[in-house]
Amino acid sequence: MLVFIFRRLLVALSVAITVSIVSFMLLHLSGDLAISIAGPESTVEQVEQIRIDFGLDKPMVYQYFDWLWSAVQLDFGRSYYFQDTVMSLISDRLPVTLTLGGLALGLATVIAIPLGVIAAIKQDTWIDRLALTIAVIGQAMPSFWFGLTLIVVFAVNLHWLPAGGNETWQHFVLPAIALGYYAMPAMMRLTRTGMLEVLNSDYIRTARSKGLNESSVIFKHALRNAVIPVVALAAVELGFMLGGSVVIESVFSLKGLGQLAWDAITRNDYPVVQAVVLIIAVFYILLTFLADVINAMLDPRLRVR
């Protein structure tokens, strides 16, 4: 098991380095950064001075390793547009994104697990087909369109919840629903599949033959084992949610990392874009690594290694 975890850790580090290289190269190959910083009305002398001040006159490899070394020390430089340190901007916006991701994951879990259990118990009935239909719609529906629909219905027409902002907990309800609904189908289907597999196992038949009531068999014996893979999937889904928050935060005007990334992209604020991409990627890689560790701990074939 330790060998497996070490290998997965090497893979995670390799992916993180690859993401940093790709994001760095794409941003620097998108155009002359010095001209973007100086603006269209700047002179040649001003552009050259900016190129020197920001180290853009140095070789690309040197620029990358210089930026990577600073990033390891959590120093992402200063924002061109906001005129503040990138780390300060991220530390102000990160709690909003983590709050949104946590609420969306909690909402998806609370709905997906009971729905998956009911679908498994009522296999091949209209309840099962309805649950699968809800799952298909959830994955097929674009999150931004669903978010706009929620705004029109619950904010504009019914006036139950605010349409945007992040001042109170009510402002997180609609974006959490929009973001969580996309993650719910995968968790629901995995719960359903796990429950069907467990309910057909020998120890469940033994428990039933001993006269245990059906609710005790389902919730004390079957669900305990069926829900274990869902825990690992939830970690991966949280990583997806943090990445998908770019769209949802823009729709609901939440001042999180997603909104910060969008503002930075529209204003060619490259240090902020690089930092946000790297941080979201690192979060996703760590959560995926955690999911692999959980699966390894539960896999009897890896326990003896």
Coordinates of N, CA and C in Angstrom, one line a residue, residues 46-271:
Q46 N 8.3 52.9 -23.5 CA 7.5 52.5 -22.3 C 7.4 51.0 -22.3
V47 N 7.1 50.4 -23.5 CA 7.0 49.0 -23.5 C 8.3 48.3 -23.2
E48 N 9.4 48.8 -23.6 CA 10.7 48.2 -23.3 C 11.0 48.4 -21.8
Q49 N 10.7 49.5 -21.2 CA 10.9 49.6 -19.8 C 10.1 48.7 -19.0
I50 N 8.8 48.5 -19.4 CA 8.0 47.5 -18.7 C 8.6 46.1 -18.9
R51 N 9.1 45.8 -20.1 CA 9.6 44.5 -20.3 C 10.8 44.2 -19.4
I52 N 11.6 45.2 -19.1 CA 12.8 45.1 -18.2 C 12.3 45.0 -16.8
D53 N 11.3 45.9 -16.4 CA 10.9 45.9 -15.0 C 10.2 44.6 -14.6
F54 N 9.5 43.9 -15.5 CA 8.8 42.7 -15.1 C 9.6 41.4 -15.5
G55 N 10.9 41.6 -16.0 CA 11.7 40.5 -16.3 C 11.3 39.8 -17.6
L56 N 10.6 40.4 -18.4 CA 10.1 39.8 -19.6 C 11.2 39.8 -20.7
D57 N 12.3 40.4 -20.5 CA 13.4 40.4 -21.4 C 14.3 39.2 -21.3
K58 N 14.1 38.4 -20.2 CA 14.9 37.3 -19.9 C 14.4 36.1 -20.7
P59 N 15.2 35.0 -20.9 CA 14.7 33.8 -21.6 C 13.5 33.2 -20.9
M60 N 12.7 32.5 -21.7 CA 11.4 32.0 -21.2 C 11.7 30.9 -20.1
V61 N 12.7 30.1 -20.2 CA 13.0 29.1 -19.2 C 13.3 29.8 -17.9
Y62 N 14.1 30.8 -18.0 CA 14.5 31.5 -16.7 C 13.2 32.2 -16.1
Q63 N 12.4 32.7 -16.9 CA 11.1 33.3 -16.4 C 10.3 32.3 -15.7
Y64 N 10.2 31.1 -16.3 CA 9.4 30.0 -15.7 C 9.9 29.6 -14.3
F65 N 11.2 29.3 -14.3 CA 11.7 28.8 -13.0 C 11.7 29.9 -11.9
D66 N 11.9 31.1 -12.4 CA 11.8 32.2 -11.4 C 10.4 32.4 -10.9
W67 N 9.4 32.2 -11.7 CA 8.0 32.3 -11.3 C 7.7 31.1 -10.4
L68 N 8.1 29.9 -10.8 CA 7.8 28.7 -10.0 C 8.4 28.7 -8.6
W69 N 9.7 29.2 -8.5 CA 10.3 29.3 -7.2 C 9.6 30.3 -6.3
S70 N 9.1 31.4 -6.9 CA 8.3 32.3 -6.1 C 7.0 31.7 -5.8
A71 N 6.4 31.0 -6.7 CA 5.1 30.4 -6.4 C 5.2 29.3 -5.3
V72 N 6.2 28.6 -5.2 CA 6.4 27.6 -4.1 C 6.5 28.4 -2.8
Q73 N 7.0 29.6 -2.8 CA 7.0 30.4 -1.6 C 5.7 31.2 -1.4
L74 N 4.7 30.9 -2.2 CA 3.4 31.6 -2.2 C 3.6 33.1 -2.5
D75 N 4.5 33.4 -3.4 CA 4.7 34.7 -3.9 C 4.4 34.7 -5.3
F76 N 3.2 35.2 -5.7 CA 2.7 35.2 -7.1 C 2.9 36.6 -7.8
G77 N 3.6 37.5 -7.1 CA 3.8 38.8 -7.7 C 2.6 39.7 -7.4
R78 N 2.5 40.8 -8.2 CA 1.5 41.8 -8.0 C 0.6 41.8 -9.2
S79 N -0.7 42.1 -8.9 CA -1.7 42.2 -10.0 C -1.4 43.5 -10.8
Y80 N -1.5 43.4 -12.2 CA -1.4 44.5 -13.0 C -2.6 45.5 -12.9
Y81 N -3.8 44.9 -12.7 CA -5.0 45.7 -12.7 C -5.4 46.1 -11.3
F82 N -5.4 45.2 -10.3 CA -5.9 45.5 -9.0 C -4.8 46.3 -8.1
Q83 N -3.6 46.3 -8.6 CA -2.5 47.0 -7.9 C -2.4 46.5 -6.5
D84 N -2.4 45.2 -6.3 CA -2.2 44.5 -5.0 C -1.5 43.2 -5.2
T85 N -1.0 42.7 -4.1 CA -0.3 41.4 -4.3 C -1.4 40.3 -4.6
V86 N -0.9 39.4 -5.5 CA -1.8 38.3 -5.9 C -2.3 37.4 -4.8
M87 N -1.3 37.2 -3.9 CA -1.7 36.3 -2.7 C -2.7 37.0 -1.8
S88 N -2.7 38.3 -1.7 CA -3.7 39.0 -0.9 C -5.0 38.9 -1.6
L89 N -5.1 39.0 -2.9 CA -6.4 38.9 -3.6 C -6.9 37.5 -3.4
I90 N -6.1 36.5 -3.5 CA -6.5 35.1 -3.4 C -7.0 34.8 -2.0
S91 N -6.3 35.2 -1.0 CA -6.7 35.0 0.4 C -8.0 35.6 0.7
D92 N -8.3 36.7 0.1 CA -9.6 37.4 0.3 C -10.7 36.6 -0.4
R93 N -10.4 36.0 -1.6 CA -11.5 35.4 -2.4 C -11.7 33.9 -2.1
L94 N -10.6 33.3 -1.6 CA -10.6 31.8 -1.5 C -11.7 31.3 -0.5
P95 N -11.9 32.0 0.6 CA -13.0 31.5 1.5 C -14.4 31.4 0.9
V96 N -14.7 32.4 0.0 CA -16.0 32.4 -0.7 C -16.1 31.1 -1.6
T97 N -15.0 30.8 -2.3 CA -15.1 29.7 -3.2 C -15.2 28.4 -2.4
L98 N -14.4 28.3 -1.3 CA -14.4 27.1 -0.5 C -15.8 26.9 0.2
T99 N -16.4 28.0 0.6 CA -17.8 27.9 1.2 C -18.8 27.5 0.1
L100 N -18.7 28.0 -1.1 CA -19.6 27.6 -2.1 C -19.4 26.1 -2.5
G101 N -18.2 25.7 -2.6 CA -17.9 24.3 -2.9 C -18.4 23.3 -1.8
G102 N -18.1 23.7 -0.5 CA -18.6 22.9 0.6 C -20.1 22.8 0.6
L103 N -20.8 23.9 0.5 CA -22.3 23.9 0.5 C -22.8 23.0 -0.7
A104 N -22.2 23.2 -1.9 CA -22.7 22.5 -3.0 C -22.4 21.0 -2.8
L105 N -21.3 20.6 -2.3 CA -21.0 19.2 -2.1 C -21.9 18.6 -1.0
G106 N -22.2 19.4 0.1 CA -23.1 18.9 1.1 C -24.5 18.7 0.5
L107 N -24.9 19.6 -0.3 CA -26.3 19.5 -0.9 C -26.4 18.3 -1.8
A108 N -25.3 18.2 -2.6 CA -25.3 17.0 -3.6 C -25.3 15.7 -2.8
T109 N -24.6 15.6 -1.7 CA -24.5 14.4 -1.0 C -25.8 14.1 -0.3
V110 N -26.4 15.1 0.3 CA -27.7 14.9 1.0 C -28.8 14.4 0.1
I111 N -28.8 14.8 -1.1 CA -29.8 14.4 -2.1 C -29.4 13.1 -2.8
A112 N -28.1 13.0 -3.2 CA -27.7 11.8 -4.0 C -27.8 10.5 -3.3
I113 N -27.3 10.5 -2.0 CA -27.3 9.2 -1.3 C -28.7 8.6 -1.1
P114 N -29.6 9.4 -0.5 CA -31.0 8.8 -0.3 C -31.6 8.5 -1.6
L115 N -31.4 9.3 -2.7 CA -32.0 9.0 -4.0 C -31.4 7.7 -4.5
G116 N -30.1 7.5 -4.4 CA -29.5 6.3 -4.9 C -30.0 5.1 -4.1
V117 N -30.2 5.2 -2.8 CA -30.7 4.1 -2.0 C -32.1 3.7 -2.4
I118 N -32.9 4.7 -2.6 CA -34.3 4.5 -3.0 C -34.4 3.8 -4.3
A119 N -33.6 4.3 -5.3 CA -33.6 3.8 -6.6 C -33.1 2.3 -6.6
A120 N -32.2 2.0 -5.8 CA -31.7 0.6 -5.7 C -32.8 -0.3 -5.1
I121 N -33.4 0.2 -4.0 CA -34.5 -0.6 -3.4 C -35.7 -0.8 -4.3
K122 N -36.0 0.2 -5.1 CA -37.1 0.2 -6.0 C -36.6 -0.1 -7.5
Q123 N -35.7 -1.0 -7.6 CA -35.1 -1.2 -8.9 C -36.1 -1.6 -10.0
D124 N -36.0 -1.0 -11.2 CA -36.8 -1.2 -12.3 C -38.3 -0.8 -12.1
T125 N -38.5 0.1 -11.2 CA -39.8 0.7 -11.0 C -39.8 2.1 -11.5
W126 N -40.9 2.8 -11.5 CA -41.0 4.2 -11.9 C -40.1 5.1 -11.1
I127 N -40.0 4.7 -9.8 CA -39.1 5.5 -8.9 C -37.7 5.5 -9.4
D128 N -37.2 4.3 -9.7 CA -35.9 4.1 -10.2 C -35.7 4.8 -11.5
R129 N -36.6 4.7 -12.5 CA -36.5 5.4 -13.7 C -36.5 7.0 -13.5
L130 N -37.3 7.4 -12.6 CA -37.4 8.9 -12.3 C -36.0 9.4 -11.8
A131 N -35.4 8.6 -10.9 CA -34.1 9.0 -10.3 C -33.1 9.0 -11.4
L132 N -33.1 8.0 -12.3 CA -32.1 8.0 -13.4 C -32.3 9.2 -14.4
T133 N -33.6 9.5 -14.6 CA -33.9 10.7 -15.4 C -33.4 12.0 -14.8
I134 N -33.6 12.1 -13.5 CA -33.0 13.3 -12.8 C -31.5 13.4 -13.0
A135 N -30.9 12.2 -12.9 CA -29.4 12.2 -13.0 C -29.0 12.6 -14.4
V136 N -29.7 12.1 -15.4 CA -29.3 12.4 -16.8 C -29.5 13.9 -17.1
I137 N -30.6 14.4 -16.6 CA -30.8 15.9 -16.8 C -29.8 16.7 -16.1
G138 N -29.4 16.3 -14.9 CA -28.4 17.0 -14.2 C -27.0 17.1 -14.9
Q139 N -26.6 16.0 -15.5 CA -25.4 16.0 -16.2 C -25.5 16.7 -17.6
A140 N -26.6 16.7 -18.2 CA -26.8 17.2 -19.6 C -27.0 18.7 -19.5
M141 N -27.6 19.2 -18.4 CA -27.9 20.6 -18.4 C -26.7 21.5 -18.0
P142 N -26.4 22.5 -18.9 CA -25.3 23.4 -18.5 C -25.5 24.1 -17.2
S143 N -24.5 24.2 -16.4 CA -24.6 24.8 -15.1 C -25.0 26.3 -15.1
F144 N -24.5 27.0 -16.1 CA -24.8 28.4 -16.2 C -26.2 28.6 -16.6
W145 N -26.8 27.8 -17.4 CA -28.2 27.9 -17.8 C -29.1 27.6 -16.7
F146 N -28.7 26.6 -15.9 CA -29.5 26.2 -14.7 C -29.5 27.3 -13.7
G147 N -28.3 28.0 -13.5 CA -28.1 29.1 -12.6 C -29.0 30.3 -13.0
L148 N -29.0 30.6 -14.3 CA -29.9 31.7 -14.8 C -31.3 31.4 -14.6
T149 N -31.7 30.1 -14.8 CA -33.1 29.7 -14.5 C -33.5 29.9 -13.1
L150 N -32.6 29.5 -12.2 CA -32.9 29.7 -10.8 C -33.0 31.2 -10.4
I151 N -32.2 32.0 -11.0 CA -32.3 33.5 -10.8 C -33.7 34.0 -11.2
V152 N -34.1 33.6 -12.4 CA -35.4 34.1 -13.0 C -36.5 33.6 -12.1
V153 N -36.5 32.4 -11.7 CA -37.6 31.8 -10.9 C -37.7 32.3 -9.5
F154 N -36.6 32.1 -8.8 CA -36.6 32.4 -7.3 C -36.2 33.8 -6.9
A155 N -35.5 34.5 -7.8 CA -35.0 35.9 -7.4 C -35.9 36.9 -8.1
V156 N -36.1 36.7 -9.4 CA -36.9 37.8 -10.2 C -38.4 37.6 -10.0
N157 N -38.9 36.4 -10.1 CA -40.3 36.2 -10.1 C -40.9 36.0 -8.7
L158 N -40.3 35.2 -7.9 CA -40.8 34.9 -6.5 C -40.2 35.8 -5.5
H159 N -39.1 36.4 -5.7 CA -38.4 37.2 -4.7 C -38.1 36.5 -3.4
W160 N -37.8 35.2 -3.5 CA -37.5 34.5 -2.3 C -36.0 34.6 -1.9
L161 N -35.1 34.7 -2.9 CA -33.7 34.7 -2.6 C -33.0 35.8 -3.4
P162 N -31.9 36.3 -3.0 CA -31.2 37.3 -3.8 C -30.6 36.7 -5.1
A163 N -30.4 37.6 -6.1 CA -29.9 37.1 -7.4 C -28.4 37.0 -7.4
G164 N -27.7 37.8 -6.6 CA -26.3 37.8 -6.6 C -25.7 38.4 -5.4
G165 N -24.3 38.3 -5.3 CA -23.6 38.8 -4.1 C -23.3 37.7 -3.1
N166 N -22.6 38.1 -2.1 CA -22.2 37.1 -1.1 C -22.2 37.7 0.3
E167 N -23.1 38.6 0.6 CA -23.2 39.2 1.9 C -23.7 38.3 3.0
T168 N -24.7 37.5 2.7 CA -25.4 36.7 3.7 C -25.4 35.2 3.2
W169 N -25.9 34.3 4.1 CA -26.0 32.9 3.7 C -27.0 32.7 2.6
Q170 N -28.0 33.6 2.5 CA -29.0 33.4 1.5 C -28.4 33.6 0.1
H171 N -27.4 34.4 0.0 CA -26.7 34.6 -1.3 C -26.1 33.3 -1.9
F172 N -25.8 32.4 -1.0 CA -25.1 31.1 -1.4 C -26.1 30.0 -1.8
V173 N -27.4 30.2 -1.5 CA -28.3 29.1 -1.7 C -28.5 28.7 -3.2
L174 N -28.8 29.7 -4.0 CA -29.0 29.4 -5.5 C -27.7 29.0 -6.1
P175 N -26.5 29.6 -5.9 CA -25.3 29.1 -6.6 C -24.9 27.7 -6.1
A176 N -25.2 27.4 -4.8 CA -24.9 26.1 -4.3 C -25.8 25.0 -4.9
I177 N -27.1 25.4 -5.2 CA -28.0 24.4 -5.9 C -27.5 24.2 -7.3
A178 N -27.1 25.3 -8.0 CA -26.7 25.2 -9.4 C -25.4 24.4 -9.5
L179 N -24.5 24.6 -8.6 CA -23.2 23.8 -8.6 C -23.4 22.4 -8.1
G180 N -24.2 22.2 -7.1 CA -24.3 20.9 -6.5 C -25.1 19.9 -7.4
Y181 N -26.1 20.5 -8.2 CA -26.9 19.6 -9.0 C -26.1 19.0 -10.1
Y182 N -25.0 19.6 -10.5 CA -24.1 19.0 -11.6 C -23.4 17.8 -11.0
A183 N -23.0 17.8 -9.7 CA -22.2 16.7 -9.1 C -23.1 15.6 -8.6
M184 N -24.4 15.9 -8.3 CA -25.3 14.9 -7.7 C -25.5 13.7 -8.6
P185 N -25.7 13.7 -9.9 CA -26.0 12.5 -10.6 C -24.9 11.4 -10.5
A186 N -23.6 11.8 -10.6 CA -22.6 10.7 -10.5 C -22.6 10.1 -9.1
M187 N -22.8 10.9 -8.1 CA -22.9 10.3 -6.7 C -24.1 9.4 -6.5
M188 N -25.2 9.8 -7.1 CA -26.5 9.1 -7.0 C -26.3 7.7 -7.7
R189 N -25.8 7.7 -8.9 CA -25.6 6.5 -9.7 C -24.6 5.5 -9.0
L190 N -23.5 6.1 -8.4 CA -22.6 5.2 -7.7 C -23.2 4.6 -6.5
T191 N -24.0 5.4 -5.8 CA -24.7 4.9 -4.6 C -25.7 3.8 -5.0
R192 N -26.4 4.0 -6.1 CA -27.4 3.0 -6.6 C -26.6 1.7 -7.0
T193 N -25.5 1.8 -7.7 CA -24.8 0.7 -8.1 C -24.2 -0.1 -6.9
G194 N -23.7 0.7 -6.0 CA -23.1 0.0 -4.8 C -24.2 -0.7 -4.0
M195 N -25.3 -0.1 -3.8 CA -26.4 -0.7 -3.1 C -26.9 -2.0 -3.8
L196 N -27.0 -2.0 -5.1 CA -27.5 -3.2 -5.8 C -26.5 -4.3 -5.6
E197 N -25.2 -4.0 -5.7 CA -24.2 -5.0 -5.5 C -24.2 -5.6 -4.1
V198 N -24.3 -4.7 -3.1 CA -24.3 -5.1 -1.7 C -25.6 -5.9 -1.4
L199 N -26.7 -5.4 -1.8 CA -28.0 -6.1 -1.5 C -28.0 -7.5 -2.1
N200 N -27.3 -7.8 -3.1 CA -27.2 -9.2 -3.6 C -26.1 -10.0 -3.1
S201 N -25.4 -9.5 -2.1 CA -24.2 -10.2 -1.5 C -24.7 -11.3 -0.5
D202 N -23.8 -12.2 -0.1 CA -24.2 -13.3 0.8 C -24.5 -12.8 2.2
Y203 N -23.7 -11.9 2.7 CA -23.9 -11.5 4.1 C -25.3 -10.8 4.3
I204 N -25.8 -10.1 3.2 CA -27.1 -9.5 3.3 C -28.2 -10.6 3.3
R205 N -28.0 -11.6 2.5 CA -29.0 -12.7 2.6 C -28.9 -13.4 3.9
T206 N -27.7 -13.5 4.5 CA -27.6 -14.1 5.8 C -28.4 -13.2 6.9
A207 N -28.2 -11.9 6.8 CA -28.8 -11.0 7.7 C -30.3 -11.1 7.6
R208 N -30.8 -11.2 6.4 CA -32.3 -11.4 6.2 C -32.8 -12.7 6.7
S209 N -32.0 -13.7 6.5 CA -32.4 -15.1 7.0 C -32.5 -15.2 8.5
K210 N -31.7 -14.3 9.2 CA -31.8 -14.2 10.7 C -33.0 -13.5 11.2
G211 N -33.8 -12.9 10.3 CA -35.0 -12.3 10.8 C -34.9 -10.8 11.0
L212 N -33.7 -10.2 10.6 CA -33.6 -8.7 10.8 C -34.6 -8.0 9.9
N213 N -35.1 -6.9 10.4 CA -36.1 -6.2 9.6 C -35.4 -5.5 8.5
E214 N -36.1 -5.1 7.4 CA -35.5 -4.6 6.2 C -34.8 -3.3 6.4
S215 N -35.3 -2.4 7.2 CA -34.7 -1.1 7.5 C -33.3 -1.3 8.1
S216 N -33.2 -2.3 9.1 CA -31.9 -2.6 9.7 C -30.9 -3.1 8.7
V217 N -31.4 -4.0 7.8 CA -30.5 -4.6 6.8 C -30.0 -3.5 5.8
I218 N -30.9 -2.6 5.5 CA -30.5 -1.6 4.5 C -29.5 -0.5 5.1
F219 N -29.9 0.0 6.2 CA -29.2 1.2 6.8 C -28.0 0.8 7.7
K220 N -28.1 -0.4 8.4 CA -27.0 -0.8 9.2 C -26.0 -1.7 8.6
H221 N -26.4 -2.4 7.5 CA -25.4 -3.3 6.9 C -25.1 -2.9 5.4
A222 N -26.1 -2.7 4.6 CA -25.9 -2.5 3.2 C -25.3 -1.1 3.0
L223 N -26.0 -0.1 3.5 CA -25.5 1.3 3.2 C -24.1 1.6 3.7
R224 N -23.8 1.0 4.8 CA -22.4 1.3 5.4 C -21.3 0.9 4.4
N225 N -21.5 -0.2 3.7 CA -20.5 -0.6 2.7 C -20.7 0.0 1.3
A226 N -21.9 0.3 0.9 CA -22.2 0.8 -0.4 C -21.8 2.3 -0.5
V227 N -21.8 3.0 0.6 CA -21.5 4.4 0.5 C -20.0 4.7 0.6
I228 N -19.1 3.7 0.8 CA -17.7 4.0 0.9 C -17.1 4.5 -0.3
P229 N -17.4 4.0 -1.5 CA -16.8 4.6 -2.7 C -17.3 6.0 -3.0
V230 N -18.5 6.3 -2.5 CA -19.0 7.7 -2.7 C -18.2 8.7 -2.0
V231 N -17.6 8.3 -0.8 CA -16.7 9.2 -0.1 C -15.5 9.6 -1.0
A232 N -14.9 8.7 -1.6 CA -13.8 9.0 -2.5 C -14.3 9.8 -3.7
L233 N -15.4 9.5 -4.3 CA -15.9 10.3 -5.4 C -16.2 11.7 -4.9
A234 N -16.7 11.9 -3.7 CA -17.0 13.2 -3.2 C -15.8 14.1 -3.2
A235 N -14.6 13.6 -2.9 CA -13.4 14.4 -2.9 C -13.1 14.8 -4.3
V236 N -13.3 14.0 -5.3 CA -13.0 14.3 -6.7 C -14.0 15.4 -7.2
E237 N -15.3 15.2 -6.8 CA -16.3 16.1 -7.2 C -16.1 17.5 -6.6
L238 N -15.5 17.6 -5.4 CA -15.2 18.9 -4.8 C -14.2 19.6 -5.7
G239 N -13.2 18.9 -6.2 CA -12.2 19.5 -7.1 C -12.9 20.0 -8.3
F240 N -13.8 19.2 -8.9 CA -14.6 19.7 -10.1 C -15.4 21.0 -9.8
M241 N -15.9 21.0 -8.6 CA -16.7 22.2 -8.2 C -15.9 23.4 -8.1
L242 N -14.7 23.3 -7.5 CA -13.8 24.5 -7.4 C -13.4 25.0 -8.8
G243 N -13.2 24.1 -9.7 CA -12.9 24.5 -11.1 C -14.1 25.1 -11.8
G244 N -15.3 24.5 -11.5 CA -16.5 25.0 -12.1 C -17.1 26.2 -11.5
S245 N -16.5 26.7 -10.4 CA -17.0 27.9 -9.7 C -16.7 29.1 -10.6
V246 N -15.8 29.0 -11.6 CA -15.5 30.2 -12.4 C -16.8 30.7 -13.1
V247 N -17.6 29.7 -13.6 CA -18.8 30.1 -14.3 C -19.9 30.5 -13.3
I248 N -20.1 29.7 -12.3 CA -21.2 29.9 -11.3 C -21.0 31.2 -10.6
E249 N -19.8 31.5 -10.2 CA -19.5 32.8 -9.5 C -19.7 34.0 -10.4
S250 N -19.4 33.8 -11.7 CA -19.7 34.9 -12.6 C -21.2 35.1 -12.8
V251 N -22.0 34.1 -12.8 CA -23.4 34.2 -13.0 C -24.1 34.9 -11.8
F252 N -23.6 34.5 -10.6 CA -24.2 35.0 -9.4 C -23.5 36.1 -8.7
S253 N -22.4 36.6 -9.4 CA -21.6 37.8 -8.9 C -21.1 37.5 -7.5
L254 N -20.6 36.3 -7.3 CA -19.9 36.0 -6.1 C -18.5 36.3 -6.2
K255 N -18.0 37.0 -5.2 CA -16.6 37.5 -5.2 C -15.6 36.4 -4.7
G256 N -15.5 35.4 -5.5 CA -14.6 34.3 -5.1 C -13.5 34.1 -6.2
L257 N -12.8 33.0 -6.1 CA -11.7 32.8 -7.1 C -12.2 32.8 -8.5
G258 N -13.4 32.2 -8.7 CA -13.9 32.2 -10.1 C -14.1 33.5 -10.7
Q259 N -14.8 34.4 -9.9 CA -15.0 35.8 -10.4 C -13.7 36.5 -10.5
L260 N -12.7 36.3 -9.6 CA -11.4 36.9 -9.7 C -10.7 36.5 -11.0
A261 N -10.8 35.2 -11.3 CA -10.2 34.7 -12.6 C -10.8 35.3 -13.8
W262 N -12.1 35.4 -13.8 CA -12.8 36.0 -14.9 C -12.4 37.5 -15.1
D263 N -12.4 38.2 -14.0 CA -11.9 39.6 -14.1 C -10.5 39.7 -14.6
A264 N -9.6 38.8 -14.2 CA -8.2 38.9 -14.6 C -8.1 38.5 -16.0
I265 N -8.9 37.6 -16.5 CA -8.8 37.2 -17.9 C -9.2 38.3 -18.8
T266 N -10.3 39.0 -18.5 CA -10.9 40.1 -19.3 C -9.9 41.3 -19.3
R267 N -9.1 41.4 -18.3 CA -8.2 42.6 -18.2 C -6.7 42.2 -18.4
N268 N -6.5 41.0 -19.0 CA -5.1 40.5 -19.3 C -4.2 40.6 -18.0
D269 N -4.8 40.3 -16.9 CA -4.0 40.4 -15.6 C -3.3 39.0 -15.4
Y270 N -2.2 38.8 -16.1 CA -1.6 37.4 -16.2 C -1.1 36.8 -14.9
P271 N -0.5 37.6 -14.0 CA -0.1 37.0 -12.7 C -1.3 36.4 -11.9

